[in-house]
Steps between C-alpha positions, in 0.01 A plus 500: 500500500672366195566153374854560628365544854303178469810322370702632795236363739516163324879487494575624851199440725251240376597155616756623754457391862298742713498469877351703781139525605445855371667427165292185456185684610567756226538228236191318628297821477631593156428153365144527633458843340636357175228235484312558175747765383841503334808506720620807312195688631608421856868563435420847364315582823727326748639822648143629533406182685801533728409857582131426551563193718772641730779309328307178569617504861259252655454678836430833327248356253331307782422835663324642190153634572181541297629846407815337360284259301310793349833670420617183324177473300562853372873453427560499123855375563377149583237256379181617672330166544301489824527122546878505450544798732280335764703178471829688536383677816350183647817302420716762673284474811538122500875510435556759773409226746757255363848454643789670323615280213188286502376614157848451353526151650152400385549615142849353464387168651317445169805545276549187291840335476666668199658166405151366425416789265664497159546838337203581277597505132192689376235720660264207454715305748434756775202398714241740636430280803700230675432269793727726708308816407172327575632398842635852566166659410320252724737570793463877460120477478492271805682781684239756383704655217266618226516537122759231440416196292737246347574714192577811705708286737700365205559850363627594848728195500641604163545865591667421833740237373345189651513369145714612206277503195741690279525294183801271462664735249413822685798715600331565836469132589665417830593849607521730204762658286 
């Protein structure tokens, strides 16, 4: 993956609204796998993750067995971190019991009012944690979702368009080129 690929992700995907339980489950999982790593590492392996985790279809991942876990731990196309894999499988099992649209509704209920968020002028103006991300992480944990703290929740909020943290002078701010 080149810098051009990363730029394309930034310009066309990051910060754009994402809806749908499976799509949000994918982003939640990828943000958890990214914890402690660079996003580029995850982006380079995203297709490998999608293949390994059945396209992040919640019902399919919820059915994964111990044999699937061993397959994942041996898959060089993903990050082979046991705790993150365990969390992904456990989260799918939890989410499989939720009503359709419940994950989407829960996550989006924590989106701040854009009118209260001025466009960041510098990277230093972009927070790593907000009261909304702290509340989202708390709500997810209360519902037995694992490996999501306030920083991971905020990264999810940024990636899925709950907040637009493109800098004020960024060409991608507010919808892209």
